[in-house]
CSV table of C-alpha atoms in Angstrom, one decimal:
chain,number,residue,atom,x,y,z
A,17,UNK,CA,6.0,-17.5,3.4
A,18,UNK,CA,5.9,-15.4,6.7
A,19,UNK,CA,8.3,-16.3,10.3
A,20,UNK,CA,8.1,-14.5,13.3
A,21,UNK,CA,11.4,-13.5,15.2
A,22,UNK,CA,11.9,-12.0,18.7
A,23,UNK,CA,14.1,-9.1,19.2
A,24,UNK,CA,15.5,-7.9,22.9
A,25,UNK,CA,17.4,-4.9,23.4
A,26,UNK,CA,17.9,-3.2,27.0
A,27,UNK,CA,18.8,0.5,27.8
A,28,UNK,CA,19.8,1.6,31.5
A,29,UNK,CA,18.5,-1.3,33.0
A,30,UNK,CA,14.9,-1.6,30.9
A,31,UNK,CA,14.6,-4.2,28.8
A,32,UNK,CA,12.4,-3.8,25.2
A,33,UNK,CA,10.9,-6.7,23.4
A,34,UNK,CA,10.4,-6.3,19.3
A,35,UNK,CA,8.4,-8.5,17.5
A,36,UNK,CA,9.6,-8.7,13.6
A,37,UNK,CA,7.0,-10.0,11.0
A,38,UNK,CA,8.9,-10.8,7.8
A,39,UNK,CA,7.4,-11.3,4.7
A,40,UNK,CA,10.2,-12.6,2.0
A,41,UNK,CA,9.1,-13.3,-1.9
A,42,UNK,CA,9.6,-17.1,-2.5
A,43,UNK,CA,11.7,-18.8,-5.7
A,44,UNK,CA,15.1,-20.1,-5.3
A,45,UNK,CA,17.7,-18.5,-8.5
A,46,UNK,CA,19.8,-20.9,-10.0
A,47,UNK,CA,23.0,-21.5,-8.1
A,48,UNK,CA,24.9,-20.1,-11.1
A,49,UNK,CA,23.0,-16.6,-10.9
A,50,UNK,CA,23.4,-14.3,-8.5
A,51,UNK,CA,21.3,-13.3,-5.8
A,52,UNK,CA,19.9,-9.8,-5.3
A,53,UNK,CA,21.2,-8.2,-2.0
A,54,UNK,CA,24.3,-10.2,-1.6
A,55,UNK,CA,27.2,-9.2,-3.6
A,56,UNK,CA,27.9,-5.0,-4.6
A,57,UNK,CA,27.1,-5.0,-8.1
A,58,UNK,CA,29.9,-3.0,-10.6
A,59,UNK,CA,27.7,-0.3,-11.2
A,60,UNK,CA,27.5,1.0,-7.4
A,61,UNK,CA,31.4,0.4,-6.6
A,62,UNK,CA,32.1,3.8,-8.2
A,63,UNK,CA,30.9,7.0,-9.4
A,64,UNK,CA,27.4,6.2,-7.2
A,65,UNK,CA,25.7,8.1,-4.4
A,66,UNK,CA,24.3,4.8,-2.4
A,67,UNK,CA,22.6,7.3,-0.2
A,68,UNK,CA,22.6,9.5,3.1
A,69,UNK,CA,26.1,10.7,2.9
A,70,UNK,CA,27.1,8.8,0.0
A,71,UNK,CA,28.2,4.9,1.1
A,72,UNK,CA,28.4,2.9,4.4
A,73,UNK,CA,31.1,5.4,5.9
A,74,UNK,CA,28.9,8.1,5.8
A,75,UNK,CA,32.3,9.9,4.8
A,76,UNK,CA,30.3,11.8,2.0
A,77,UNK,CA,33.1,11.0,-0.8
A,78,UNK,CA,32.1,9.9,-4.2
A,79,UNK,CA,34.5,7.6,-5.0
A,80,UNK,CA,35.3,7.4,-9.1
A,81,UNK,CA,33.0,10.5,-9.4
A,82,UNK,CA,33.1,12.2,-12.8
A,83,UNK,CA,30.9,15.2,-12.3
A,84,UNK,CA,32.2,18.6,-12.9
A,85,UNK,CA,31.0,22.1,-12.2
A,86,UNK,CA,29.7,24.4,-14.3
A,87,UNK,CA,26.3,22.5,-14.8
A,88,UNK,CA,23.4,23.3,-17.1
A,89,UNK,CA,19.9,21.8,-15.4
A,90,UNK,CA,19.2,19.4,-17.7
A,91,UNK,CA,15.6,18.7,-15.8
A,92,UNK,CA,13.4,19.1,-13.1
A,93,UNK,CA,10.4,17.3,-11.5
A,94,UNK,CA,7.9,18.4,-8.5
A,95,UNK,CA,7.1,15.0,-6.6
A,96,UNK,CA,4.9,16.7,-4.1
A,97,UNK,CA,6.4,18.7,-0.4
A,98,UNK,CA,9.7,17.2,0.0
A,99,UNK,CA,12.4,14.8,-1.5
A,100,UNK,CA,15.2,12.6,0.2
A,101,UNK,CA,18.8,12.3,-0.2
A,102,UNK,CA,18.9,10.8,-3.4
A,103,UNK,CA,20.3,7.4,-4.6
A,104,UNK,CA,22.5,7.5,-7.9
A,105,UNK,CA,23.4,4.3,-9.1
A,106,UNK,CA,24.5,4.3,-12.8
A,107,UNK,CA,22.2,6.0,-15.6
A,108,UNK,CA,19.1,5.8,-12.4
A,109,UNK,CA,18.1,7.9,-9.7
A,110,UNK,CA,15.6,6.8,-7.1
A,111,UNK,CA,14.1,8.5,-3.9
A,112,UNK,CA,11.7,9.0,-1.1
A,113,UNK,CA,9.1,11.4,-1.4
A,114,UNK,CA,5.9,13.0,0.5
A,115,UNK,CA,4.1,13.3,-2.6
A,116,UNK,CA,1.3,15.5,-0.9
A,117,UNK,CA,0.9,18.5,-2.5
A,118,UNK,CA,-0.1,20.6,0.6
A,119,UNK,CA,-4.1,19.6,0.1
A,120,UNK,CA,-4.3,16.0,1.4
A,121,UNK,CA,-3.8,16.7,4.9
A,122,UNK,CA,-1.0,14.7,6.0
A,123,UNK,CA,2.2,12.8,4.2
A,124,UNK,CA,2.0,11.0,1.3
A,125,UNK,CA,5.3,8.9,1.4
A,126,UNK,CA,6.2,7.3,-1.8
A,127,UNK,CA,9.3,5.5,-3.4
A,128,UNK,CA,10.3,7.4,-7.0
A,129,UNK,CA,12.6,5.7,-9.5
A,130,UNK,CA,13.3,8.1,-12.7
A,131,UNK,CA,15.8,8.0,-15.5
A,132,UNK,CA,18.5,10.1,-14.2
A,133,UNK,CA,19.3,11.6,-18.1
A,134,UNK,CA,15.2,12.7,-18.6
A,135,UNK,CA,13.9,12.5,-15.3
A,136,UNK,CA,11.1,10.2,-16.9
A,137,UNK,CA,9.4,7.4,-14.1
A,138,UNK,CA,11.4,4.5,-14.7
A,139,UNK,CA,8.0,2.9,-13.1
A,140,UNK,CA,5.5,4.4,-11.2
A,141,UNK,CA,5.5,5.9,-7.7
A,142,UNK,CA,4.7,3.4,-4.6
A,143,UNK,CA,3.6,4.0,-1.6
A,144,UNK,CA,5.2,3.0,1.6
A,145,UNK,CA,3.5,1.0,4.7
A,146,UNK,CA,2.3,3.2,7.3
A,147,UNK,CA,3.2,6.4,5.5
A,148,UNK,CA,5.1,7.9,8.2
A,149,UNK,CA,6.9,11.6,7.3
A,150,UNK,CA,10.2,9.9,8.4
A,151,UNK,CA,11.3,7.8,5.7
A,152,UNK,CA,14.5,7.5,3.4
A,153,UNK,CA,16.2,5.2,1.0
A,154,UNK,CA,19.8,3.6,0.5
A,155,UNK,CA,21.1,0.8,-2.3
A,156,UNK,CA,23.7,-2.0,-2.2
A,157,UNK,CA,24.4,-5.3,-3.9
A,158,UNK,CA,21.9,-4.2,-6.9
A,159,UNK,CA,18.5,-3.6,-4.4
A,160,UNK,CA,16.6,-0.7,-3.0
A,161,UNK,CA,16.2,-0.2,1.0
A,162,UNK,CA,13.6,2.1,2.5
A,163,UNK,CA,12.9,2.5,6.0
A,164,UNK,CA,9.5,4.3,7.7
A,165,UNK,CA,9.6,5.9,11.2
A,166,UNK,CA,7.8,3.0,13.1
A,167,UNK,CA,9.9,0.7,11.7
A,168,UNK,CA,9.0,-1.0,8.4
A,169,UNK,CA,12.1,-2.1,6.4
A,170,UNK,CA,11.5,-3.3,3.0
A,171,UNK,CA,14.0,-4.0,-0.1
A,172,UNK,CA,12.7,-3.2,-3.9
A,173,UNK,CA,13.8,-4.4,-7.0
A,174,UNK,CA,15.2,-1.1,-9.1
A,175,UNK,CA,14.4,-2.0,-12.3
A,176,UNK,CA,10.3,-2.5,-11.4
A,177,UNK,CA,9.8,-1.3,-8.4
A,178,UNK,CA,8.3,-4.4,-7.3
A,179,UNK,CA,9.0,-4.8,-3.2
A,180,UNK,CA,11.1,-8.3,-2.5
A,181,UNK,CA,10.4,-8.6,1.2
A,182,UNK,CA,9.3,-6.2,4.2
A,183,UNK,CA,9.5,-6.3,7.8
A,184,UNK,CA,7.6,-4.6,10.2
A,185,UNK,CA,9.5,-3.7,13.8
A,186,UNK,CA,6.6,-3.8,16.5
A,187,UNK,CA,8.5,-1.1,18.5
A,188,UNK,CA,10.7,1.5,16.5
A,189,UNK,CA,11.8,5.3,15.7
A,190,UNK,CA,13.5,5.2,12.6
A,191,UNK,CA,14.7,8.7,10.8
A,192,UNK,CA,17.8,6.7,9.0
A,193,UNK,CA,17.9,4.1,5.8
A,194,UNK,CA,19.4,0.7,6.6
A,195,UNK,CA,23.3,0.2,5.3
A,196,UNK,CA,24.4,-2.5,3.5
A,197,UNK,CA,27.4,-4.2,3.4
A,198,UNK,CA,28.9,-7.0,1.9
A,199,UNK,CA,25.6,-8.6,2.0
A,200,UNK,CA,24.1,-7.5,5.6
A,201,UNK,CA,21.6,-4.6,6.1
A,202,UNK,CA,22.4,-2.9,9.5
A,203,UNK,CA,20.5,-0.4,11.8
A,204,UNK,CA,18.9,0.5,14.7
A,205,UNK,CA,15.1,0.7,15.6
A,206,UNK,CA,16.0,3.9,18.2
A,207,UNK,CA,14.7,1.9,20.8
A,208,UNK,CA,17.7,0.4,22.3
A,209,UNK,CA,18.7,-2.6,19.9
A,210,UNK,CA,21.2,-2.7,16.4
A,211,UNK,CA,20.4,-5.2,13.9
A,212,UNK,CA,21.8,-7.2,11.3
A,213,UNK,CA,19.4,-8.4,9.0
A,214,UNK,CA,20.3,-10.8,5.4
A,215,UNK,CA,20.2,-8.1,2.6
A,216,UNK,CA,18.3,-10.6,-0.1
A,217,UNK,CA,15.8,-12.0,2.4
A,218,UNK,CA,15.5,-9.7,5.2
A,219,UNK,CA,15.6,-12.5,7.9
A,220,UNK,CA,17.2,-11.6,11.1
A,221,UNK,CA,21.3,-12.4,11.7
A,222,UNK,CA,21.9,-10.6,14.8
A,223,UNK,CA,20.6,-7.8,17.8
A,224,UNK,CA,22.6,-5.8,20.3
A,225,UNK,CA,21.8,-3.8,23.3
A,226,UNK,CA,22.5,-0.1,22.7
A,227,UNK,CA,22.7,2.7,25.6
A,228,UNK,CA,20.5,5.2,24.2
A,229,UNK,CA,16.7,5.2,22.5
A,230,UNK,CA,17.2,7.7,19.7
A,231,UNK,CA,17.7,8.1,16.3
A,232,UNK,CA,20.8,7.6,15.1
A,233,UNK,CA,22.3,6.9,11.7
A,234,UNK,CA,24.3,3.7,11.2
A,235,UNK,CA,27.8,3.5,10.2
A,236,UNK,CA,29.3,0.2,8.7
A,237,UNK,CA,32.8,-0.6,7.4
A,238,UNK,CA,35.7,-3.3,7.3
A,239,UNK,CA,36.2,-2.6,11.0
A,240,UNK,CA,32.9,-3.2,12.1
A,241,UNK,CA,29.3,-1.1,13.2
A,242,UNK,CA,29.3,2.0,14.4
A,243,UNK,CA,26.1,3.6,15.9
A,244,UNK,CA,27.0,7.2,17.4
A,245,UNK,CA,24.5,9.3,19.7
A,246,UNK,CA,25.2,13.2,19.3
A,247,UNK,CA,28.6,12.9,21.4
A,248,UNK,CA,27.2,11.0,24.3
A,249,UNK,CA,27.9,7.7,23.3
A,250,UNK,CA,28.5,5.9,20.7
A,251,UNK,CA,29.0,1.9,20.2
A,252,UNK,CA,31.6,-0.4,18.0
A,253,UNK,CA,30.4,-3.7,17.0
A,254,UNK,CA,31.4,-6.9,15.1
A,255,UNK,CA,30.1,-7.2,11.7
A,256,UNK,CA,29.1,-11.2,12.3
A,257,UNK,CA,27.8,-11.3,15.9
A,258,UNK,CA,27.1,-7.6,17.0
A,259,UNK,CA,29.3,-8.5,19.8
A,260,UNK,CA,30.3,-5.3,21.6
A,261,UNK,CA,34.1,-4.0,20.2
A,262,UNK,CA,34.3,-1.0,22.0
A,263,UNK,CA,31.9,1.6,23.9
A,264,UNK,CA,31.9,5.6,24.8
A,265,UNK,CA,29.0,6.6,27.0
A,266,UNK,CA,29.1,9.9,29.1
A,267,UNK,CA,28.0,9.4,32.4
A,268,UNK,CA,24.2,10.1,33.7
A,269,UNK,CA,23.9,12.2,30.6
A,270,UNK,CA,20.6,11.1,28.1
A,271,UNK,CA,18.5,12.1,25.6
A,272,UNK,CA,20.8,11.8,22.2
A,273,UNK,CA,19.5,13.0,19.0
A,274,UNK,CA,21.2,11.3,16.0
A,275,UNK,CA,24.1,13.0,14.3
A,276,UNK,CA,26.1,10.2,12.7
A,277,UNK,CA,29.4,8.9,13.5
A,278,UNK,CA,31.7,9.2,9.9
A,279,UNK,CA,34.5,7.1,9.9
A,280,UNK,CA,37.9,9.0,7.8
A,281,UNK,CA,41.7,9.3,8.6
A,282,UNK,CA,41.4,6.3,10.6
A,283,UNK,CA,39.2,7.8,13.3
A,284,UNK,CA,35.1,7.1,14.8
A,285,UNK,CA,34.1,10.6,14.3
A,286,UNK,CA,31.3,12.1,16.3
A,287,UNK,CA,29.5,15.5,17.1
A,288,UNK,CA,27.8,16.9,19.8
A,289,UNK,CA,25.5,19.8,19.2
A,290,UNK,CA,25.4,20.8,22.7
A,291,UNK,CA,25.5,24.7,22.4
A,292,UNK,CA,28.5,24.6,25.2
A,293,UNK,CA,30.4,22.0,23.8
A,294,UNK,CA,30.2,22.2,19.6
A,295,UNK,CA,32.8,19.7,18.7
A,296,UNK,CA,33.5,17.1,17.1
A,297,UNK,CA,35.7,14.7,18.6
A,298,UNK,CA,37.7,11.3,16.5
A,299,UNK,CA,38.1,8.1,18.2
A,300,UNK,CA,41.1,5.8,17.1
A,301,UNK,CA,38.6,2.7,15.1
A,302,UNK,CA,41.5,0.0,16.4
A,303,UNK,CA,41.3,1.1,20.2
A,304,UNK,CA,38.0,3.5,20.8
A,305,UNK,CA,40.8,5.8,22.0
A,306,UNK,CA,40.2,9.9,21.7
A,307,UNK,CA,42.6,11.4,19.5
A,308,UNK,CA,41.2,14.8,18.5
A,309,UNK,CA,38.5,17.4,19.7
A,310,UNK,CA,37.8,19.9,16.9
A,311,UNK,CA,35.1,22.8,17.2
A,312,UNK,CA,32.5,22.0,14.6
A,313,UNK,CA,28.5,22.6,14.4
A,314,UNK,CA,28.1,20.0,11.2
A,315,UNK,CA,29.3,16.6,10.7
A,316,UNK,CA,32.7,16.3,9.1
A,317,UNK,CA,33.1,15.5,5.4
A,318,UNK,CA,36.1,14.1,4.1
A,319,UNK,CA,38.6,14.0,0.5
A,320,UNK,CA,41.9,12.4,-0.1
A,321,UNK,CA,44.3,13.7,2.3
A,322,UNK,CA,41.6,16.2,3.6
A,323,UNK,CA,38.9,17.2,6.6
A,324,UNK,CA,36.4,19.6,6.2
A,325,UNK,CA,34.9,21.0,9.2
A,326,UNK,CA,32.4,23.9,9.0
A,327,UNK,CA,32.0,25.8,12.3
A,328,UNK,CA,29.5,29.0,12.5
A,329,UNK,CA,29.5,29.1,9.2
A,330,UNK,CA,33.7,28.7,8.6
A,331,UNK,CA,34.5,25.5,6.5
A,332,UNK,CA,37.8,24.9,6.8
A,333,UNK,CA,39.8,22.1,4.5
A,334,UNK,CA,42.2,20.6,7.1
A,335,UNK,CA,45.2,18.2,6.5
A,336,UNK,CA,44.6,14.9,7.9
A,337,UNK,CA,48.4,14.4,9.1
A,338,UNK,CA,48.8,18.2,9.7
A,339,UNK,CA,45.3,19.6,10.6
A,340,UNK,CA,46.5,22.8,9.5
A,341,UNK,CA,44.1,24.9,6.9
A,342,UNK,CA,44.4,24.8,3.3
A,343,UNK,CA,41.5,27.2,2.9
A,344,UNK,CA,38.4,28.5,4.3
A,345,UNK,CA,35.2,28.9,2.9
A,346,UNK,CA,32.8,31.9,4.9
A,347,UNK,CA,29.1,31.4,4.6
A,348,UNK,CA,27.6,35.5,4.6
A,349,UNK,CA,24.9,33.7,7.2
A,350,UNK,CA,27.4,31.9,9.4
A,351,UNK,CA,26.2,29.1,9.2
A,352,UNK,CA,26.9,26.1,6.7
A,353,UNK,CA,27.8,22.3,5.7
A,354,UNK,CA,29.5,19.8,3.7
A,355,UNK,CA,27.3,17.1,1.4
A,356,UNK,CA,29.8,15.9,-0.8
A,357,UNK,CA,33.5,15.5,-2.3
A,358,UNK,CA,33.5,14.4,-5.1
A,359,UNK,CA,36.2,14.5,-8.5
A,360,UNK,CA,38.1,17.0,-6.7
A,361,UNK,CA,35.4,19.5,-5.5
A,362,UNK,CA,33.7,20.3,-2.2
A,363,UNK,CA,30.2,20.9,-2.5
A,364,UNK,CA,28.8,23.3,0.7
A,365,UNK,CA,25.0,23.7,1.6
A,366,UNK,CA,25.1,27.4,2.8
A,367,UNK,CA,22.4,28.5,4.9
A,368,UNK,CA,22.1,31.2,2.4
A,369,UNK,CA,20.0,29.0,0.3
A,370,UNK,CA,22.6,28.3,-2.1
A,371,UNK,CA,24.2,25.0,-3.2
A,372,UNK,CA,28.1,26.2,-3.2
A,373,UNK,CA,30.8,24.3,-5.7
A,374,UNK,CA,34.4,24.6,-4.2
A,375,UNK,CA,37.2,24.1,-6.0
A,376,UNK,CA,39.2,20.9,-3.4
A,377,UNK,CA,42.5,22.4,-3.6
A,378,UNK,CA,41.8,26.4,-3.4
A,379,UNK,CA,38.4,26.6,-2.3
A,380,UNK,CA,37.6,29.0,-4.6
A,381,UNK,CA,34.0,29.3,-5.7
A,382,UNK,CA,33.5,27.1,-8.8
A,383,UNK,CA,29.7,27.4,-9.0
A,384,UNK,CA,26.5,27.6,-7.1
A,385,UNK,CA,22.7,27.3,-7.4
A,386,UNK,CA,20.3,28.9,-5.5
A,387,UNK,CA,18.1,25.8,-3.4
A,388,UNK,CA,15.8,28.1,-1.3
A,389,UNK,CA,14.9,31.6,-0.8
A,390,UNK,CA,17.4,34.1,1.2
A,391,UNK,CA,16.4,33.1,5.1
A,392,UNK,CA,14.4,36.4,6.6
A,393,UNK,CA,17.1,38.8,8.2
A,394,UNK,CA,17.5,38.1,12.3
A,395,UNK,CA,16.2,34.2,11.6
A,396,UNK,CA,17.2,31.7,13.9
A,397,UNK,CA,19.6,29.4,11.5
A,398,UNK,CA,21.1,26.1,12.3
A,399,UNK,CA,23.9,24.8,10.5
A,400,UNK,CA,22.9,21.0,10.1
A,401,UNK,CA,19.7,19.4,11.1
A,402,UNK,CA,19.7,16.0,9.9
A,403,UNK,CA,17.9,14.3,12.9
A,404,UNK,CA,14.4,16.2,11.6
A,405,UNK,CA,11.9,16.3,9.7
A,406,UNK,CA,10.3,14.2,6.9
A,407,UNK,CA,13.4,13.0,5.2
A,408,UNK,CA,16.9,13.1,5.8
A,409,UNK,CA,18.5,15.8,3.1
A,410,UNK,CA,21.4,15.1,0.9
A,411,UNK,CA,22.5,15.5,-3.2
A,412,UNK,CA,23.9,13.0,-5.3
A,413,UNK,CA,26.2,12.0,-8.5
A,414,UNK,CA,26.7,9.5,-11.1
A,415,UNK,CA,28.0,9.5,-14.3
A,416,UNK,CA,29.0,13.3,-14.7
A,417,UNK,CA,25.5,14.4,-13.2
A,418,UNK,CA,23.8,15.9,-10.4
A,419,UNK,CA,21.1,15.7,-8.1
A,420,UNK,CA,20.1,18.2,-5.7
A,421,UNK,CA,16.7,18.5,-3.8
A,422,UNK,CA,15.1,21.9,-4.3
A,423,UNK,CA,12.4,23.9,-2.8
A,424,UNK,CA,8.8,22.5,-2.6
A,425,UNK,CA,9.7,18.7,-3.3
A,426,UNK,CA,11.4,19.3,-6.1
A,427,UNK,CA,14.1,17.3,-7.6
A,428,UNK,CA,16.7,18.8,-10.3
A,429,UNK,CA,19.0,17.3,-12.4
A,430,UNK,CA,22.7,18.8,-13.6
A,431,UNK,CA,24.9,18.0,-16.3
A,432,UNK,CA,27.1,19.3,-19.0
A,433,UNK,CA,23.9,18.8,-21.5
């Protein structure tokens, strides 16, 4: 069964036409069984890493988490150059990697599944359309999303692999996975327009006009979309319609990258990585108001009662009702940032190369792991870099394990063994 829908989307004045082909699996379940895609399913409602920066809020909190430092590696597998942000949904781990081991020429995207206790293929590997370097994955109500860089979106079943429906943007620049919630997949094809497509069949609900083309991570919670532009604009919308809630936009200024917009302590946060102006500045989510500016040069993270901000290589654990410093963490390269919170610990990619385990209430140094090599002395280091490259990077948890993407598209597994 195939339709054909027409997306519009305009951006200073220019208007972009998308054409969507959709390609959904036939069959109708039983009323009494419940439909892939549409309902959160128990397993990913706690102690799960859904994807890029954990869950919808892109807050990078593990809720429920029950990983705890020291680990033991309990395994490791080379998938080829280079491995996503992982997904970790119960005893499962799933990914996107280039699976081309330096000798084919170009990127070899594929869609991994493994068991996350062995690391053994839970089926095997499949290939994404168009194999473009920018791909990623994400998960909600009990399916697999992935996302290519001109704009394929398909979902997958994660106990076969088997692909349930794809569509195919005729005009797109996509670095970020789709985000579900509460049944809806929303994104933006970083050509001007948000959608909201149906999580279990892909079809189209709604498109908005956005004010930038870029890449940009989408943000989704009760209060509606969020779709941020590196702290030159950023746009609120409602969940059912996409109607516009509120709108920032800095006048005559363009060319956005894509750090996210994180939504914590009641606030729109977003970052600019303009080298005069690295902040990172929190917009009330009732009234789009500005409430805070912060200096920051990676996205903020955040814990129970708790901000972390790292800034040159300085992250600090501020009090949300205070923003006063409990601690401060001091990368030797000056520069760092926050992946995760999760079960009371702070977990800091240094620029070092290491994978650094804070204890939440001291910071104190609970355990680390070395990722990548020692950068060359003098090297030009940048804190965060999300909007490049093949796949947007990330670790993961689930049921007291974790996942961390190492060096040379490998993927390793922690535990207590």
């Amino acid at each position: 069964m195939k339709a054909t829908t027409r997306l519009s989307g305009r951006r200073l004045g220019v208007v972009c036409v998308a054409a969507v082909t959709l390609s959904m699996f036939t069959g109708s379940p039983q009323a009494a069984t419940p439909v892939p895609g549409r309902t959160a399913t128990a397993a990913e409602l706690t102690d799960a890493t859904l994807g890029y920066r954990a869950d919808s809020r892109a807050d990078s909190l593990v809720a429920g988490a029950t990983a705890a430092p020291p680990y033991k590696k309990l395994w490791s597998r080379d998938f080829g150059t280079v491995v996503s942000a992982p997904v970790a949904v119960g005893d499962k781990v799933y990914a996107v990697v280039n699976a081309d081991d330096g000798t084919e020429g170009g990127p070899r995207m594929m869609l991994v599944g493994v068991q996350a206790a062995t690391g053994e293929d839970l089926w095997p590997a499949v290939s994404l359309e168009q194999n473009e370097p920018q791909a990623g994955v994400s998960y909600g109500g009990g399916l697999l999303y992935t996302q290519t860089s001109r704009g394929t979106i398909a979902a997958w079943d994660p106990a076969t692999g088997q692909q349930k429906w794809s569509i195919t943007l005729d005009s797109a620049s996509m670095q970020y996975p789709p985000v579900w919630y509460d049944g809806l997949l929303y994104l933006q094809d970083g050509r001007g327009t948000a959608l909201a497509l149906r999580a279990d069949t892909g079809a189209q609900v709604w498109t908005a006009p956005l004010s930038e083309y870029s890449c940009a991570p989408t943000v989704v919670d009760a209060s509606g979309v969020w779709i941020g532009f590196d702290g030159i604009a950023w746009h609120h919308l409602d969940l059912k319609t996409g109607a516009e809630l509120h709108r920032f936009e800095v006048p005559d200024v363009s060319g956005a990258y894509g750090n996210p917009v994180v939504l914590g302590a009641g606030a729109a946060w977003t970052r600019s990585s303009d080298s005069d102006d690295e902040t990172v500045t929190a917009y009330d989510q009732k009234t789009g108001a500005a409430v805070r500016k912060l200096p920051a040069d990676a996205t903020p993270v955040f814990g129970p009662g708790r901000v972390y901000l790292a800034y040159h290589g300085k992250v600090r654990a501020l009090s949300t009702s205070t923003y006063k410093a409990a601690w401060t963490y001091t990368s030797s390269v000056n520069a760092a940032t926050v992946r995760l919170v999760a079960n009371g610990y702070v977990y800091v990619e240094d620029a070092d190369g290491r994978l650094v385990v804070l204890d939440q209430k001291t910071g104190k140094v609970a355990w680390s792991y070395r990722r990548y090599p020692a950068p060359p002395p003098m090297s030009n280091i940048v804190a965060e870099d999300d909007w490049r490259g093949f796949v947007v990077p990330g670790i993961a948890t689930s049921q007291a394990r974790l996942f961390v993407p190492g060096a040379e598209g490998t993927l390793i597994a922690f535990g207590k063994g």
